mmCIF file of C-alpha atoms and ligand atoms in Angstrom:
data_model
loop_
_atom_site.group_PDB
_atom_site.id
_atom_site.type_symbol
_atom_site.label_atom_id
_atom_site.label_comp_id
_atom_site.label_asym_id
_atom_site.label_seq_id
_atom_site.Cartn_x
_atom_site.Cartn_y
_atom_site.Cartn_z
ATOM 1 C CA MET R 27 -44.053 10.962 -9.530
ATOM 2 C CA ARG R 28 -41.628 13.242 -11.352
ATOM 3 C CA PHE R 29 -40.619 14.772 -8.029
ATOM 4 C CA SER R 30 -39.725 11.646 -6.169
ATOM 5 C CA THR R 31 -37.750 10.359 -9.309
ATOM 6 C CA SER R 32 -35.720 13.529 -9.046
ATOM 7 C CA VAL R 33 -34.971 12.955 -5.492
ATOM 8 C CA SER R 34 -33.998 9.389 -6.019
ATOM 9 C CA ALA R 35 -31.445 10.423 -8.615
ATOM 10 C CA LEU R 36 -30.035 13.111 -6.476
ATOM 11 C CA ALA R 37 -29.684 10.623 -3.513
ATOM 12 C CA PHE R 38 -27.944 8.053 -5.804
ATOM 13 C CA ALA R 39 -25.529 10.866 -7.157
ATOM 14 C CA ALA R 40 -24.565 11.951 -3.721
ATOM 15 C CA VAL R 41 -23.518 8.296 -2.559
ATOM 16 C CA ALA R 42 -20.019 7.724 -3.744
ATOM 17 C CA LEU R 43 -19.827 3.946 -4.817
ATOM 18 C CA ALA R 44 -16.870 1.970 -3.367
ATOM 19 C CA GLN R 45 -14.413 1.510 -6.188
ATOM 20 C CA ASP R 46 -12.232 -1.599 -5.247
ATOM 21 C CA VAL R 47 -9.044 -1.741 -7.140
ATOM 22 C CA THR R 48 -6.212 -4.199 -7.680
ATOM 23 C CA ILE R 49 -2.526 -2.911 -7.953
ATOM 24 C CA HIS R 50 0.207 -5.320 -8.614
ATOM 25 C CA VAL R 51 3.544 -4.925 -6.709
ATOM 26 C CA GLY R 52 6.603 -5.543 -8.896
ATOM 27 C CA SER R 53 4.986 -6.748 -12.025
ATOM 28 C CA VAL R 54 3.204 -5.244 -15.033
ATOM 29 C CA ASN R 55 1.216 -7.606 -17.217
ATOM 30 C CA GLY R 56 2.734 -10.462 -15.556
ATOM 31 C CA THR R 57 6.213 -9.537 -15.993
ATOM 32 C CA SER R 58 8.434 -8.715 -13.388
ATOM 33 C CA ALA R 59 9.353 -4.892 -13.242
ATOM 34 C CA LEU R 60 10.335 -2.178 -10.895
ATOM 35 C CA ALA R 61 6.832 -0.754 -10.655
ATOM 36 C CA PHE R 62 3.379 -0.914 -9.406
ATOM 37 C CA SER R 63 0.558 -1.457 -11.979
ATOM 38 C CA PRO R 64 -1.589 0.418 -12.363
ATOM 39 C CA SER R 65 0.680 3.149 -10.656
ATOM 40 C CA SER R 66 -1.907 5.574 -10.236
ATOM 41 C CA VAL R 67 -5.778 4.894 -9.494
ATOM 42 C CA ASN R 68 -8.629 6.662 -7.997
ATOM 43 C CA ALA R 69 -10.926 5.310 -4.955
ATOM 44 C CA THR R 70 -13.645 6.614 -3.163
ATOM 45 C CA LYS R 71 -14.033 6.394 0.882
ATOM 46 C CA GLY R 72 -14.614 2.889 1.844
ATOM 47 C CA SER R 73 -13.002 1.402 -1.221
ATOM 48 C CA VAL R 74 -10.393 -1.486 -0.905
ATOM 49 C CA ILE R 75 -7.150 -1.306 -2.593
ATOM 50 C CA THR R 76 -5.647 -4.896 -2.757
ATOM 51 C CA PHE R 77 -2.004 -5.038 -3.460
ATOM 52 C CA VAL R 78 -0.783 -8.229 -4.927
ATOM 53 C CA PHE R 79 2.765 -9.153 -4.495
ATOM 54 C CA ASP R 80 3.195 -11.082 -7.653
ATOM 55 C CA GLY R 81 6.323 -9.768 -8.876
ATOM 56 C CA MET R 82 8.866 -12.599 -9.115
ATOM 57 C CA PRO R 83 11.606 -12.778 -7.788
ATOM 58 C CA GLY R 84 10.685 -9.721 -5.765
ATOM 59 C CA ASN R 85 11.118 -8.213 -2.284
ATOM 60 C CA HIS R 86 9.027 -4.997 -2.173
ATOM 61 C CA THR R 87 7.112 -2.897 0.070
ATOM 62 C CA VAL R 88 4.031 -0.493 -0.195
ATOM 63 C CA ALA R 89 5.143 2.414 2.053
ATOM 64 C CA GLN R 90 3.429 5.729 2.326
ATOM 65 C CA SER R 91 5.352 8.931 1.366
ATOM 66 C CA ALA R 92 4.585 12.581 0.855
ATOM 67 C CA PHE R 93 4.678 14.337 -2.591
ATOM 68 C CA GLY R 94 7.602 16.250 -1.751
ATOM 69 C CA LYS R 95 9.582 13.451 -0.313
ATOM 70 C CA PRO R 96 8.684 10.479 -2.707
ATOM 71 C CA CYS R 97 11.057 8.035 -1.192
ATOM 72 C CA GLU R 98 10.839 8.657 2.654
ATOM 73 C CA PRO R 99 8.267 7.460 5.017
ATOM 74 C CA LEU R 100 5.280 9.658 5.754
ATOM 75 C CA GLU R 101 5.063 10.243 9.488
ATOM 76 C CA GLY R 102 1.974 8.115 10.495
ATOM 77 C CA GLY R 103 1.861 6.555 7.167
ATOM 78 C CA PHE R 104 1.348 2.875 6.300
ATOM 79 C CA ASP R 105 4.046 0.444 5.594
ATOM 80 C CA SER R 106 3.549 -3.253 4.294
ATOM 81 C CA GLY R 107 7.024 -4.578 5.290
ATOM 82 C CA PHE R 108 9.036 -6.321 2.861
ATOM 83 C CA ILE R 109 7.428 -9.163 1.263
ATOM 84 C CA PHE R 110 9.766 -11.894 -0.376
ATOM 85 C CA VAL R 111 8.355 -13.718 -3.457
ATOM 86 C CA PRO R 112 10.789 -16.185 -4.885
ATOM 87 C CA GLN R 113 11.146 -17.011 -8.720
ATOM 88 C CA GLY R 114 8.754 -19.690 -9.707
ATOM 89 C CA ALA R 115 6.198 -19.237 -6.879
ATOM 90 C CA SER R 116 2.611 -19.669 -7.678
ATOM 91 C CA ALA R 117 -0.706 -18.272 -6.658
ATOM 92 C CA PRO R 118 -2.315 -17.347 -4.395
ATOM 93 C CA PHE R 119 0.345 -14.639 -3.896
ATOM 94 C CA PRO R 120 0.507 -12.483 -0.649
ATOM 95 C CA THR R 121 -1.989 -9.658 -0.881
ATOM 96 C CA TRP R 122 -2.623 -6.516 1.347
ATOM 97 C CA ASN R 123 -5.564 -4.539 1.641
ATOM 98 C CA LEU R 124 -5.770 -0.784 2.262
ATOM 99 C CA THR R 125 -9.150 0.628 2.954
ATOM 100 C CA ILE R 126 -9.477 4.579 1.850
ATOM 101 C CA THR R 127 -10.846 6.579 5.028
ATOM 102 C CA ASP R 128 -10.407 9.927 3.114
ATOM 103 C CA ASP R 129 -10.684 10.210 -0.643
ATOM 104 C CA SER R 130 -10.456 14.159 -0.633
ATOM 105 C CA LYS R 131 -6.704 14.033 -0.625
ATOM 106 C CA PRO R 132 -3.926 12.279 -2.619
ATOM 107 C CA ILE R 133 -2.277 9.250 -1.140
ATOM 108 C CA TRP R 134 1.588 8.621 -2.356
ATOM 109 C CA PHE R 135 3.380 5.494 -1.884
ATOM 110 C CA TYR R 136 6.801 4.103 -2.735
ATOM 111 C CA CYS R 137 8.856 0.750 -2.559
ATOM 112 C CA ALA R 138 11.670 0.839 0.157
ATOM 113 C CA GLN R 139 13.761 -1.642 -1.317
ATOM 114 C CA THR R 140 17.142 -0.404 -1.668
ATOM 115 C CA ALA R 141 19.165 -3.589 -2.812
ATOM 116 C CA GLY R 142 19.127 -5.252 -6.105
ATOM 117 C CA PRO R 143 20.725 -5.135 -9.697
ATOM 118 C CA LYS R 144 19.252 -1.861 -10.709
ATOM 119 C CA GLY R 145 19.543 -0.248 -7.360
ATOM 120 C CA ALA R 146 16.878 1.318 -5.046
ATOM 121 C CA HIS R 147 13.562 0.811 -6.313
ATOM 122 C CA CYS R 148 12.097 4.131 -5.621
ATOM 123 C CA LEU R 149 14.919 5.746 -7.601
ATOM 124 C CA ASN R 150 13.875 3.646 -10.311
ATOM 125 C CA GLY R 151 10.348 5.066 -10.426
ATOM 126 C CA MET R 152 8.644 2.461 -8.164
ATOM 127 C CA VAL R 153 5.980 4.688 -6.957
ATOM 128 C CA GLY R 154 2.219 4.969 -6.711
ATOM 129 C CA ALA R 155 -0.742 7.372 -6.237
ATOM 130 C CA ILE R 156 -4.037 6.983 -5.082
ATOM 131 C CA ASN R 157 -6.371 9.926 -5.935
ATOM 132 C CA ALA R 158 -3.786 12.211 -7.088
ATOM 133 C CA PRO R 159 -4.541 15.417 -8.787
ATOM 134 C CA THR R 160 -4.656 15.852 -12.671
ATOM 135 C CA VAL R 161 -2.737 19.168 -12.572
ATOM 136 C CA ASN R 162 0.071 20.466 -10.657
ATOM 137 C CA ASN R 163 0.955 17.532 -8.236
ATOM 138 C CA THR R 164 0.301 14.821 -10.692
ATOM 139 C CA PHE R 165 1.385 11.252 -10.478
ATOM 140 C CA GLU R 166 3.782 11.769 -13.194
ATOM 141 C CA ALA R 167 5.337 14.592 -11.415
ATOM 142 C CA PHE R 168 5.677 12.564 -8.211
ATOM 143 C CA GLN R 169 7.177 9.837 -10.104
ATOM 144 C CA ALA R 170 9.568 12.280 -11.862
ATOM 145 C CA ALA R 171 10.652 13.612 -8.566
ATOM 146 C CA ALA R 172 11.426 10.076 -7.064
ATOM 147 C CA LYS R 173 13.794 9.398 -9.920
ATOM 148 C CA THR R 174 15.811 12.472 -8.988
ATOM 149 C CA GLN R 175 16.117 11.356 -4.917
ATOM 150 C CA THR R 176 19.559 10.483 -3.749
ATOM 151 C CA GLY R 177 18.300 7.964 -1.177
ATOM 152 C CA VAL R 178 15.704 5.788 0.127
ATOM 153 C CA VAL R 179 14.675 5.669 3.662
ATOM 154 C CA ALA R 180 12.814 2.519 4.936
ATOM 155 C CA PRO R 181 9.863 3.146 7.231
ATOM 156 C CA SER R 182 8.547 1.090 10.135
ATOM 157 C CA PRO R 183 5.852 -1.306 9.390
ATOM 158 C CA ALA R 184 2.542 -0.161 10.106
ATOM 159 C CA LEU R 185 -0.914 -0.982 9.568
ATOM 160 C CA SER R 186 -2.350 2.621 9.861
ATOM 161 C CA GLY R 187 -1.855 5.342 7.449
ATOM 162 C CA VAL R 188 -2.767 8.930 6.524
ATOM 163 C CA ASN R 189 -6.275 8.549 4.569
ATOM 164 C CA ALA R 190 -5.874 4.809 4.365
ATOM 165 C CA LEU R 191 -5.799 1.903 6.801
ATOM 166 C CA ALA R 192 -5.067 -1.586 6.848
ATOM 167 C CA SER R 193 -6.758 -4.021 9.206
ATOM 168 C CA ALA R 194 -4.304 -7.021 8.902
ATOM 169 C CA ALA R 195 -0.937 -7.708 7.900
ATOM 170 C CA PRO R 196 -0.022 -9.063 4.235
ATOM 171 C CA GLY R 197 -0.751 -12.494 3.595
ATOM 172 C CA PRO R 198 -0.746 -15.554 3.373
ATOM 173 C CA LEU R 199 2.892 -15.723 4.108
ATOM 174 C CA THR R 200 3.220 -19.428 4.020
ATOM 175 C CA GLY R 201 5.167 -21.659 1.739
ATOM 176 C CA SER R 202 7.598 -19.745 -0.262
ATOM 177 C CA PHE R 203 6.438 -16.432 0.746
ATOM 178 C CA SER R 204 8.095 -14.714 3.545
ATOM 179 C CA GLY R 205 8.072 -11.352 5.330
ATOM 180 C CA ALA R 206 10.775 -11.005 7.950
ATOM 181 C CA ALA R 207 8.867 -7.883 9.637
ATOM 182 C CA VAL R 208 5.189 -7.335 8.659
ATOM 183 C CA PRO R 209 2.908 -4.555 10.556
ATOM 184 C CA THR R 210 1.812 -5.828 13.954
ATOM 185 C CA GLY R 211 -0.506 -4.072 16.345
ATOM 186 C CA THR R 212 -3.932 -3.615 17.497
ATOM 187 C CA VAL R 213 -6.411 -2.073 15.307
ATOM 188 C CA VAL R 214 -9.796 -0.969 16.597
ATOM 189 C CA THR R 215 -12.227 -2.406 14.281
ATOM 190 C CA ASN R 216 -16.178 -1.879 14.729
ATOM 191 C CA GLY R 217 -15.618 -1.097 18.399
ATOM 192 C CA THR R 218 -13.473 -4.167 19.153
ATOM 193 C CA SER R 219 -9.754 -5.081 19.115
ATOM 194 C CA SER R 220 -8.143 -7.674 16.860
ATOM 195 C CA ASN R 221 -4.681 -8.464 17.427
ATOM 196 C CA SER R 222 -2.164 -8.653 14.188
ATOM 197 C CA THR R 223 0.925 -10.318 14.492
ATOM 198 C CA GLY R 224 3.266 -12.031 12.204
ATOM 199 C CA THR R 225 6.943 -12.657 11.401
ATOM 200 C CA GLY R 226 7.324 -15.128 8.419
ATOM 201 C CA THR R 227 3.799 -16.348 8.878
ATOM 202 C CA SER R 228 0.815 -14.333 9.155
ATOM 203 C CA THR R 229 -1.466 -15.060 11.767
ATOM 204 C CA SER R 230 -3.751 -11.938 11.560
ATOM 205 C CA THR R 231 -7.376 -12.672 12.122
ATOM 206 C CA ALA R 232 -8.826 -9.104 11.881
ATOM 207 C CA THR R 233 -11.952 -8.946 10.083
ATOM 208 C CA GLY R 234 -14.641 -6.339 9.439
ATOM 209 C CA LYS R 235 -14.428 -2.741 8.550
ATOM 210 C CA THR R 236 -11.963 -0.365 10.383
ATOM 211 C CA ASN R 237 -13.147 2.857 11.842
ATOM 212 C CA GLY R 238 -10.260 5.094 10.873
ATOM 213 C CA ALA R 239 -9.218 5.429 14.616
ATOM 214 C CA GLY R 240 -7.056 2.577 14.914
ATOM 215 C CA ALA R 241 -4.359 2.236 17.538
ATOM 216 C CA ILE R 242 -1.023 0.899 16.336
ATOM 217 C CA GLN R 243 1.970 -0.239 18.288
ATOM 218 C CA ILE R 244 5.113 -1.053 16.450
ATOM 219 C CA SER R 245 8.312 -2.044 18.337
ATOM 220 C CA GLY R 246 11.549 -0.745 17.363
ATOM 221 C CA LEU R 247 13.004 -4.229 17.021
ATOM 222 C CA THR R 248 10.396 -4.933 14.226
ATOM 223 C CA ALA R 249 11.730 -1.721 12.433
ATOM 224 C CA PHE R 250 15.357 -2.731 12.702
ATOM 225 C CA VAL R 251 14.457 -6.306 11.397
ATOM 226 C CA ALA R 252 12.693 -4.997 8.420
ATOM 227 C CA ALA R 253 15.710 -2.821 7.525
ATOM 228 C CA ALA R 254 17.918 -5.712 7.716
ATOM 229 C CA PHE R 255 15.678 -7.835 5.669
ATOM 230 C CA GLY R 256 15.609 -5.313 3.039
ATOM 231 C CA ILE R 257 19.188 -5.394 2.738
ATOM 232 C CA VAL R 258 19.637 -9.250 2.700
ATOM 233 C CA PHE R 259 17.059 -10.075 -0.026
ATOM 234 C CA ALA R 260 17.300 -8.400 -3.385
HETATM 235 CU CU1 CU S 326 10.157 -2.737 -5.022
#
């Protein structure tokens, strides 16, 4: 019996439990801020990071970048597109779910908004990290680097990322919420395809867990609209 108990304990330890996490976009403790909160989290493979766009008023993005270039899109990285939340809006706020596909490497992200009274959000330190190292390339070092950048580059909206993947566009984008350009494309989920489209209103119907090998198609026009939207709304 002692043997079997030990085996069970080992098996339990070897299975990394999912650690679903919520990150607020543009708010800290319910107050509007140029920040993600919490800004640095840990999450195992298969965990879902739920970004809640509840900063009011706000027009933010969740865009993947690299440690060395905090405010520029990572090639092949995810991007939520700009999600506009007006002052006085009420829940449920738009959310965006990212599933972690590889927890062995850090995932860095930033807000690509360049307009607003305080200037570009990334340069104000609106960056975040998932599974950041605790030494050397830490979240604190990443954020400090962001504040020294001279510009912010807006990415093309994309569901797929590096080490993380979304299966649907942010939503709901109805009522007072809007997104001029949100990720569209086809993500392969459990062997079947689901279409995710939406400009202004999310009509995504993707369900199920993604397999990490999604095929994404993004039009150049969508990217252009995203950049324009980011400039129009602060
Ligand atoms: Cu922002």
